[in-house]
PDB file of C-alpha atoms and ligand atoms in Angstrom:
ATOM      1  CA  MET C   1     -11.762  -4.419  14.082  1.00 75.00           C
ATOM      2  CA  GLN C   2      -9.848  -1.197  12.943  1.00 84.00           C
ATOM      3  CA  PRO C   3      -8.781  -1.973   9.358  1.00 95.00           C
ATOM      4  CA  LEU C   4      -5.110  -2.245   8.731  1.00 98.00           C
ATOM      5  CA  LEU C   5      -3.363   1.116   7.559  1.00 98.00           C
ATOM      6  CA  LYS C   6      -0.661   1.307   5.088  1.00 98.00           C
ATOM      7  CA  LEU C   7       1.254   4.808   4.682  1.00 98.00           C
ATOM      8  CA  CYS C   8       3.152   4.665   1.317  1.00 98.00           C
ATOM      9  CA  GLY C   9       5.658   6.776  -0.589  1.00 98.00           C
ATOM     10  CA  ASN C  10       7.890   7.617   1.859  1.00 98.00           C
ATOM     11  CA  HIS C  11      10.724   9.696   0.351  1.00 98.00           C
ATOM     12  CA  SER C  12      12.846  11.296   2.871  1.00 98.00           C
ATOM     13  CA  ALA C  13      14.274  11.130   6.155  1.00 98.00           C
ATOM     14  CA  HIS C  14      11.380  13.464   7.521  1.00 98.00           C
ATOM     15  CA  ASP C  15       8.548  11.346   6.016  1.00 98.00           C
ATOM     16  CA  THR C  16      10.335   8.043   7.216  1.00 98.00           C
ATOM     17  CA  THR C  17      10.387   9.752  10.828  1.00 98.00           C
ATOM     18  CA  VAL C  18       6.920  10.848  10.710  1.00 98.00           C
ATOM     19  CA  THR C  19       5.213   7.435   9.703  1.00 98.00           C
ATOM     20  CA  LEU C  20       7.305   5.354  11.815  1.00 98.00           C
ATOM     21  CA  ALA C  21       5.840   7.452  14.754  1.00 97.00           C
ATOM     22  CA  SER C  22       2.218   7.006  13.376  1.00 98.00           C
ATOM     23  CA  SER C  23      -0.130   4.165  14.392  1.00 97.00           C
ATOM     24  CA  ALA C  24       0.312   2.786  10.743  1.00 98.00           C
ATOM     25  CA  ASP C  25       0.831  -0.951  10.521  1.00 98.00           C
ATOM     26  CA  TYR C  26       2.992  -0.911   7.365  1.00 98.00           C
ATOM     27  CA  ILE C  27       5.142   1.973   5.941  1.00 98.00           C
ATOM     28  CA  GLY C  28       5.878   1.733   2.195  1.00 98.00           C
ATOM     29  CA  PHE C  29       8.643   3.012   0.027  1.00 98.00           C
ATOM     30  CA  VAL C  30       8.617   3.389  -3.783  1.00 98.00           C
ATOM     31  CA  PHE C  31      11.283   1.983  -5.761  1.00 98.00           C
ATOM     32  CA  ALA C  32       9.392   2.493  -9.267  1.00 98.00           C
ATOM     33  CA  LYS C  33       9.782   5.722 -11.177  1.00 96.00           C
ATOM     34  CA  SER C  34       7.816   8.315  -9.384  1.00 96.00           C
ATOM     35  CA  LYS C  35       8.360  11.776  -7.675  1.00 97.00           C
ATOM     36  CA  ARG C  36       8.556   9.371  -4.611  1.00 98.00           C
ATOM     37  CA  GLN C  37      11.126   7.089  -5.848  1.00 98.00           C
ATOM     38  CA  VAL C  38      13.599   5.938  -3.630  1.00 98.00           C
ATOM     39  CA  VAL C  39      16.885   3.761  -3.517  1.00 98.00           C
ATOM     40  CA  ARG C  40      17.917   1.278  -1.068  1.00 97.00           C
ATOM     41  CA  GLU C  41      20.850   3.271   0.276  1.00 98.00           C
ATOM     42  CA  GLN C  42      18.465   6.052   1.249  1.00 98.00           C
ATOM     43  CA  VAL C  43      16.121   3.658   2.761  1.00 98.00           C
ATOM     44  CA  LEU C  44      18.822   2.185   4.850  1.00 98.00           C
ATOM     45  CA  GLU C  45      20.089   5.572   6.082  1.00 98.00           C
ATOM     46  CA  TRP C  46      16.755   6.881   7.126  1.00 98.00           C
ATOM     47  CA  LEU C  47      15.913   3.502   8.945  1.00 98.00           C
ATOM     48  CA  HIS C  48      19.326   3.867  10.554  1.00 96.00           C
ATOM     49  CA  GLU C  49      18.360   7.070  12.323  1.00 96.00           C
ATOM     50  CA  HIS C  50      15.790   5.052  14.260  1.00 95.00           C
ATOM     51  CA  GLU C  51      16.477   2.152  16.925  1.00 90.00           C
ATOM     52  CA  SER C  52      13.723   0.008  15.664  1.00 92.00           C
ATOM     53  CA  LYS C  53      10.985  -0.202  13.204  1.00 93.00           C
ATOM     54  CA  ASN C  54       8.332   0.777  15.957  1.00 94.00           C
ATOM     55  CA  ASN C  55       6.246  -2.478  15.184  1.00 95.00           C
ATOM     56  CA  LYS C  56       5.865  -1.290  11.578  1.00 98.00           C
ATOM     57  CA  LYS C  57       6.061  -3.764   8.776  1.00 98.00           C
ATOM     58  CA  LEU C  58       8.143  -2.357   5.898  1.00 98.00           C
ATOM     59  CA  VAL C  59       6.923  -2.502   2.106  1.00 98.00           C
ATOM     60  CA  ALA C  60       8.979  -2.115  -0.890  1.00 98.00           C
ATOM     61  CA  LEU C  61       6.750  -1.167  -4.045  1.00 98.00           C
ATOM     62  CA  PHE C  62       7.914  -1.933  -7.613  1.00 98.00           C
ATOM     63  CA  VAL C  63       6.373  -1.607 -11.053  1.00 98.00           C
ATOM     64  CA  ASN C  64       7.334  -4.305 -13.545  1.00 98.00           C
ATOM     65  CA  GLU C  65      10.695  -4.656 -12.428  1.00 98.00           C
ATOM     66  CA  SER C  66      12.780  -7.618 -13.143  1.00 97.00           C
ATOM     67  CA  VAL C  67      13.452 -10.315 -10.330  1.00 97.00           C
ATOM     68  CA  MET C  68      16.959  -9.378 -10.643  1.00 97.00           C
ATOM     69  CA  SER C  69      16.505  -5.798 -10.058  1.00 97.00           C
ATOM     70  CA  ILE C  70      14.290  -6.332  -7.204  1.00 98.00           C
ATOM     71  CA  LEU C  71      16.855  -8.705  -5.335  1.00 97.00           C
ATOM     72  CA  GLU C  72      19.499  -5.988  -5.859  1.00 97.00           C
ATOM     73  CA  SER C  73      17.192  -3.319  -4.644  1.00 97.00           C
ATOM     74  CA  ILE C  74      15.808  -4.728  -1.459  1.00 97.00           C
ATOM     75  CA  GLN C  75      19.594  -6.028  -0.315  1.00 96.00           C
ATOM     76  CA  ASP C  76      20.045  -5.641   3.420  1.00 96.00           C
ATOM     77  CA  LEU C  77      16.652  -4.107   3.944  1.00 97.00           C
ATOM     78  CA  PRO C  78      14.408  -5.171   6.762  1.00 97.00           C
ATOM     79  CA  LEU C  79      11.709  -6.010   4.572  1.00 98.00           C
ATOM     80  CA  ASP C  80       8.254  -7.530   5.194  1.00 98.00           C
ATOM     81  CA  VAL C  81       6.218  -7.141   1.986  1.00 98.00           C
ATOM     82  CA  ILE C  82       7.000  -6.707  -1.654  1.00 98.00           C
ATOM     83  CA  GLN C  83       4.246  -5.094  -3.541  1.00 98.00           C
ATOM     84  CA  CYS C  84       3.988  -5.575  -7.312  1.00 98.00           C
ATOM     85  CA  HIS C  85       2.055  -2.304  -8.641  1.00 98.00           C
ATOM     86  CA  GLY C  86       2.495  -2.954 -12.356  1.00 98.00           C
ATOM     87  CA  ASN C  87       0.782  -5.211 -14.744  1.00 97.00           C
ATOM     88  CA  GLU C  88       3.145  -7.995 -13.744  1.00 98.00           C
ATOM     89  CA  SER C  89       1.370 -11.371 -14.668  1.00 98.00           C
ATOM     90  CA  ALA C  90       0.966 -14.232 -12.638  1.00 98.00           C
ATOM     91  CA  GLU C  91       3.796 -16.261 -13.742  1.00 98.00           C
ATOM     92  CA  GLU C  92       6.156 -13.192 -13.228  1.00 98.00           C
ATOM     93  CA  VAL C  93       4.869 -13.069  -9.657  1.00 98.00           C
ATOM     94  CA  LYS C  94       5.235 -16.778  -9.186  1.00 98.00           C
ATOM     95  CA  GLU C  95       8.695 -16.339 -10.276  1.00 97.00           C
ATOM     96  CA  LEU C  96       9.488 -13.548  -7.822  1.00 98.00           C
ATOM     97  CA  LYS C  97       8.078 -15.642  -5.019  1.00 97.00           C
ATOM     98  CA  GLU C  98      10.274 -18.739  -5.800  1.00 97.00           C
ATOM     99  CA  GLN C  99      13.270 -16.608  -5.485  1.00 96.00           C
ATOM    100  CA  ILE C 100      12.378 -14.535  -2.217  1.00 95.00           C
ATOM    101  CA  ASP C 101      11.170 -15.789   1.079  1.00 94.00           C
ATOM    102  CA  ILE C 102       8.784 -12.519   1.512  1.00 97.00           C
ATOM    103  CA  PRO C 103       5.245 -12.103   1.091  1.00 98.00           C
ATOM    104  CA  ILE C 104       3.934 -10.474  -1.918  1.00 98.00           C
ATOM    105  CA  TRP C 105       1.142  -8.161  -2.659  1.00 98.00           C
ATOM    106  CA  LYS C 106      -0.524  -7.517  -6.111  1.00 98.00           C
ATOM    107  CA  ALA C 107      -2.057  -4.148  -7.107  1.00 98.00           C
ATOM    108  CA  ILE C 108      -5.252  -4.655  -8.887  1.00 98.00           C
ATOM    109  CA  HIS C 109      -6.254  -1.656 -10.948  1.00 98.00           C
ATOM    110  CA  HIS C 110      -9.837  -1.128 -10.858  1.00 98.00           C
ATOM    111  CA  HIS C 111     -11.382  -2.197 -14.397  1.00 97.00           C
ATOM    112  CA  GLN C 112     -14.150  -4.413 -15.552  1.00 96.00           C
ATOM    113  CA  ASP C 113     -11.917  -7.498 -15.841  1.00 97.00           C
ATOM    114  CA  ALA C 114     -10.061  -6.858 -12.364  1.00 98.00           C
ATOM    115  CA  ILE C 115     -11.733  -9.730 -10.509  1.00 98.00           C
ATOM    116  CA  LYS C 116     -10.872 -12.220 -13.192  1.00 98.00           C
ATOM    117  CA  LEU C 117      -7.331 -10.902 -13.156  1.00 98.00           C
ATOM    118  CA  MET C 118      -7.339 -11.149  -9.223  1.00 98.00           C
ATOM    119  CA  GLN C 119      -8.124 -14.816  -9.656  1.00 98.00           C
ATOM    120  CA  SER C 120      -5.122 -15.614 -11.923  1.00 98.00           C
ATOM    121  CA  TYR C 121      -2.891 -14.781  -8.799  1.00 98.00           C
ATOM    122  CA  GLU C 122      -4.813 -17.214  -6.091  1.00 98.00           C
ATOM    123  CA  GLY C 123      -2.423 -18.873  -4.139  1.00 98.00           C
ATOM    124  CA  ILE C 124       0.613 -16.726  -5.382  1.00 98.00           C
ATOM    125  CA  VAL C 125       0.049 -13.452  -3.527  1.00 98.00           C
ATOM    126  CA  SER C 126      -0.525 -12.740   0.090  1.00 98.00           C
ATOM    127  CA  GLY C 127      -2.462  -9.630  -0.395  1.00 98.00           C
ATOM    128  CA  TYR C 128      -4.162  -7.444  -2.894  1.00 98.00           C
ATOM    129  CA  ILE C 129      -4.114  -3.452  -3.121  1.00 98.00           C
ATOM    130  CA  VAL C 130      -6.879  -2.256  -5.356  1.00 98.00           C
ATOM    131  CA  ASP C 131      -5.963   1.069  -6.856  1.00 98.00           C
ATOM    132  CA  CYS C 132      -7.107   3.555  -9.659  1.00 94.00           C
ATOM    133  CA  LYS C 133      -4.808   3.662 -12.961  1.00 94.00           C
ATOM    134  CA  VAL C 134      -4.858   7.047 -14.278  1.00 94.00           C
ATOM    135  CA  GLY C 135      -2.974   7.636 -17.816  1.00 93.00           C
ATOM    136  CA  ASP C 136       0.305   6.242 -17.876  1.00 92.00           C
ATOM    137  CA  GLN C 137       0.801   6.621 -14.036  1.00 94.00           C
ATOM    138  CA  TRP C 138       0.484   3.159 -12.054  1.00 95.00           C
ATOM    139  CA  GLY C 139      -0.425   4.768  -8.761  1.00 94.00           C
ATOM    140  CA  GLY C 140       0.238   7.438  -6.323  1.00 93.00           C
ATOM    141  CA  THR C 141      -2.199   9.670  -8.218  1.00 94.00           C
ATOM    142  CA  GLY C 142      -4.672  10.782  -5.488  1.00 96.00           C
ATOM    143  CA  VAL C 143      -7.408   9.561  -7.593  1.00 97.00           C
ATOM    144  CA  SER C 144     -10.152   7.172  -6.426  1.00 97.00           C
ATOM    145  CA  PHE C 145     -11.960   4.354  -8.272  1.00 97.00           C
ATOM    146  CA  ASP C 146     -15.681   3.826  -7.974  1.00 97.00           C
ATOM    147  CA  TRP C 147     -16.075   2.771  -4.347  1.00 98.00           C
ATOM    148  CA  ASP C 148     -19.541   1.053  -5.128  1.00 97.00           C
ATOM    149  CA  TYR C 149     -17.102  -1.748  -6.445  1.00 98.00           C
ATOM    150  CA  ILE C 150     -15.189  -2.236  -3.232  1.00 98.00           C
ATOM    151  CA  PRO C 151     -17.449  -5.198  -2.127  1.00 98.00           C
ATOM    152  CA  LEU C 152     -16.773  -7.158  -5.275  1.00 98.00           C
ATOM    153  CA  TYR C 153     -13.040  -7.016  -4.580  1.00 98.00           C
ATOM    154  CA  LEU C 154     -13.317  -7.935  -0.843  1.00 98.00           C
ATOM    155  CA  GLU C 155     -15.556 -10.860  -1.504  1.00 98.00           C
ATOM    156  CA  GLU C 156     -12.663 -12.100  -3.937  1.00 98.00           C
ATOM    157  CA  GLY C 157      -9.978 -11.384  -1.210  1.00 98.00           C
ATOM    158  CA  LYS C 158     -12.005 -13.154   1.248  1.00 98.00           C
ATOM    159  CA  ARG C 159     -12.515 -16.339  -1.055  1.00 98.00           C
ATOM    160  CA  GLN C 160      -8.905 -16.466  -1.487  1.00 98.00           C
ATOM    161  CA  GLY C 161      -8.196 -15.909   2.250  1.00 98.00           C
ATOM    162  CA  VAL C 162      -5.811 -12.743   1.843  1.00 98.00           C
ATOM    163  CA  PRO C 163      -6.468  -9.183   2.971  1.00 98.00           C
ATOM    164  CA  VAL C 164      -7.537  -6.679   0.503  1.00 98.00           C
ATOM    165  CA  PHE C 165      -6.159  -2.945   0.947  1.00 98.00           C
ATOM    166  CA  ILE C 166      -8.063   0.012  -0.840  1.00 98.00           C
ATOM    167  CA  ALA C 167      -5.879   2.718  -2.305  1.00 98.00           C
ATOM    168  CA  GLY C 168      -6.270   5.555  -4.671  1.00 98.00           C
ATOM    169  CA  GLY C 169      -7.183   9.112  -3.289  1.00 98.00           C
ATOM    170  CA  ILE C 170      -8.026   8.323   0.148  1.00 98.00           C
ATOM    171  CA  ARG C 171      -7.624  11.497   2.616  1.00 98.00           C
ATOM    172  CA  PRO C 172      -8.741  12.213   6.172  1.00 98.00           C
ATOM    173  CA  GLU C 173     -11.844  13.727   4.824  1.00 97.00           C
ATOM    174  CA  ASN C 174     -13.185  10.631   2.959  1.00 98.00           C
ATOM    175  CA  VAL C 175     -11.580   7.779   5.056  1.00 97.00           C
ATOM    176  CA  GLU C 176     -14.660   7.102   6.828  1.00 96.00           C
ATOM    177  CA  LYS C 177     -16.608   6.722   3.536  1.00 97.00           C
ATOM    178  CA  VAL C 178     -14.338   3.879   2.659  1.00 97.00           C
ATOM    179  CA  LEU C 179     -14.233   2.230   6.059  1.00 97.00           C
ATOM    180  CA  GLN C 180     -18.209   1.765   5.640  1.00 96.00           C
ATOM    181  CA  TYR C 181     -17.205  -1.027   3.378  1.00 97.00           C
ATOM    182  CA  ARG C 182     -15.304  -2.813   5.984  1.00 97.00           C
ATOM    183  CA  PRO C 183     -12.060  -3.045   3.925  1.00 98.00           C
ATOM    184  CA  ASP C 184      -9.252  -5.380   5.545  1.00 98.00           C
ATOM    185  CA  GLY C 185      -6.763  -2.336   5.133  1.00 98.00           C
ATOM    186  CA  VAL C 186      -6.344   1.165   3.469  1.00 98.00           C
ATOM    187  CA  ASP C 187      -3.487   2.284   1.740  1.00 98.00           C
ATOM    188  CA  VAL C 188      -2.473   6.192   1.802  1.00 98.00           C
ATOM    189  CA  SER C 189      -0.043   8.112   0.048  1.00 98.00           C
ATOM    190  CA  SER C 190      -0.952  11.631  -1.601  1.00 98.00           C
ATOM    191  CA  GLY C 191      -3.692  12.039   1.268  1.00 98.00           C
ATOM    192  CA  ILE C 192      -1.006  12.785   3.864  1.00 98.00           C
ATOM    193  CA  GLU C 193       1.223  14.921   2.102  1.00 98.00           C
ATOM    194  CA  GLU C 194       1.460  18.619   2.127  1.00 98.00           C
ATOM    195  CA  ASN C 195       4.026  20.253  -0.331  1.00 97.00           C
ATOM    196  CA  GLY C 196       5.272  16.820  -1.039  1.00 97.00           C
ATOM    197  CA  LYS C 197       6.046  15.988   2.565  1.00 98.00           C
ATOM    198  CA  LYS C 198       4.197  13.530   4.691  1.00 98.00           C
ATOM    199  CA  SER C 199       2.287  15.618   7.323  1.00 98.00           C
ATOM    200  CA  ARG C 200       1.986  14.905  10.760  1.00 98.00           C
ATOM    201  CA  ASP C 201      -1.151  16.953  11.043  1.00 98.00           C
ATOM    202  CA  LEU C 202      -2.662  14.988   7.982  1.00 98.00           C
ATOM    203  CA  ILE C 203      -1.568  11.400   9.510  1.00 98.00           C
ATOM    204  CA  ARG C 204      -2.925  12.584  12.849  1.00 98.00           C
ATOM    205  CA  GLN C 205      -6.292  13.652  11.396  1.00 98.00           C
ATOM    206  CA  LEU C 206      -6.550  10.187   9.318  1.00 98.00           C
ATOM    207  CA  GLU C 207      -5.898   8.259  12.489  1.00 97.00           C
ATOM    208  CA  GLU C 208      -8.482  10.176  14.473  1.00 97.00           C
ATOM    209  CA  ARG C 209     -11.080   9.663  11.861  1.00 96.00           C
ATOM    210  CA  MET C 210     -10.251   5.961  11.556  1.00 96.00           C
ATOM    211  CA  LYS C 211     -10.467   5.569  15.400  1.00 93.00           C
ATOM    212  CA  ARG C 212     -13.635   7.723  15.535  1.00 89.00           C
ATOM    213  CA  TYR C 213     -15.165   5.379  12.930  1.00 80.00           C
ATOM    214  CA  ASP C 214     -14.076   2.203  14.751  1.00 74.00           C
ATOM    215  CA  HIS C 215     -15.729   3.412  17.976  1.00 71.00           C
ATOM    216  CA  ASN C 216     -18.884   4.227  16.332  1.00 73.00           C
ATOM    217  CA  VAL C 217     -19.154   1.217  13.965  1.00 69.00           C
ATOM    218  CA  PRO C 218     -22.188  -0.952  14.824  1.00 60.00           C
ATOM    219  CA  ARG C 219     -21.226  -4.466  15.669  1.00 54.00           C
TER     220      ARG C 219
HETATM  221  O1  LIG V 301       3.195   6.764  -4.433  1.00 93.95           O
HETATM  222  C1  LIG V 301       3.662   6.619  -5.548  1.00 93.95           C
HETATM  223  O2  LIG V 301       4.352   7.572  -5.842  1.00 93.95           O
HETATM  224  C2  LIG V 301       3.257   5.244  -6.632  1.00 93.95           C
HETATM  225  C3  LIG V 301       4.123   5.352  -7.671  1.00 93.95           C
HETATM  226  C4  LIG V 301       3.979   4.355  -8.521  1.00 93.95           C
HETATM  227  C5  LIG V 301       2.964   3.218  -8.163  1.00 93.95           C
HETATM  228  C6  LIG V 301       2.055   3.241  -7.010  1.00 93.95           C
HETATM  229  C7  LIG V 301       2.581   4.516  -6.067  1.00 93.95           C
HETATM  230  N1  LIG V 301       1.996   4.465  -4.817  1.00 93.95           N
HETATM  231  C8  LIG V 301       0.823   3.597  -4.356  1.00 93.95           C
HETATM  232  O3  LIG V 301      -0.271   4.347  -5.139  1.00 93.95           O
HETATM  233  C9  LIG V 301      -1.621   3.858  -4.003  1.00 93.95           C
HETATM  234  C10 LIG V 301      -2.462   5.173  -4.172  1.00 93.95           C
HETATM  235  O4  LIG V 301      -1.820   6.334  -3.865  1.00 93.95           O
HETATM  236  P1  LIG V 301      -2.578   7.632  -3.483  1.00 93.95           P
HETATM  237  O5  LIG V 301      -2.972   7.435  -2.024  1.00 93.95           O
HETATM  238  O6  LIG V 301      -3.697   7.861  -4.554  1.00 93.95           O
HETATM  239  O7  LIG V 301      -1.562   8.965  -3.412  1.00 93.95           O
HETATM  240  C11 LIG V 301      -0.997   3.181  -3.097  1.00 93.95           C
HETATM  241  O8  LIG V 301      -1.165   2.057  -3.119  1.00 93.95           O
HETATM  242  C12 LIG V 301       0.381   3.621  -3.018  1.00 93.95           C
HETATM  243  O9  LIG V 301       1.142   2.686  -2.566  1.00 93.95           O
END
């Protein structure tokens, strides 16, 4: 089965239109400090330009935000997932889960103790995004971690019974390499942008490579 596709970092009406028209399963909006940061009023306005979400699930991404602030930021948004992309502890994520009836995904930044860290969220989160941390940037950097470690993350996700998305520097040219590891999903932001805008052409290339890989994969 083709892995799930999440297109993240939509930060304009154009981006929203382009990703809603794609074959992505999830489209993401970054509420954290970033060149892609959005606020709820913008997301509401951009979504209102469309009749429906076109079967996409909407993801709101936060970095080390308080429960109160998350609740305020997502008011009235037709959200399906909250992604915690900072170093929120298991206790903090649990507190958020108690306040909100929306599945929570946790970003895990690749490092030597990452699997142990993942284990601390077992039973609390509904999925993981494994990403690469670069300096003080939590994500959206276009930089990949060492993909030889992917199987360890997939194994831990499987043990917990939740999906693991691979993120960080995925682009049309390298997506087939990631797919060889058979992740549950891939999460892409910078790799589908041209001059800071989501590109229809890059998304189409990504979709084609994903489809091509799916057709050629030995079963
Ligand atoms: O996209 C951002 O600007 C961002 C900002 C802060 C935290 C996470 C962010 N995005 C997430 O980062 C990864 C990888 O992005 P990229 O493809 O390497 O650009 C992905 O999970 C985004 O959701």
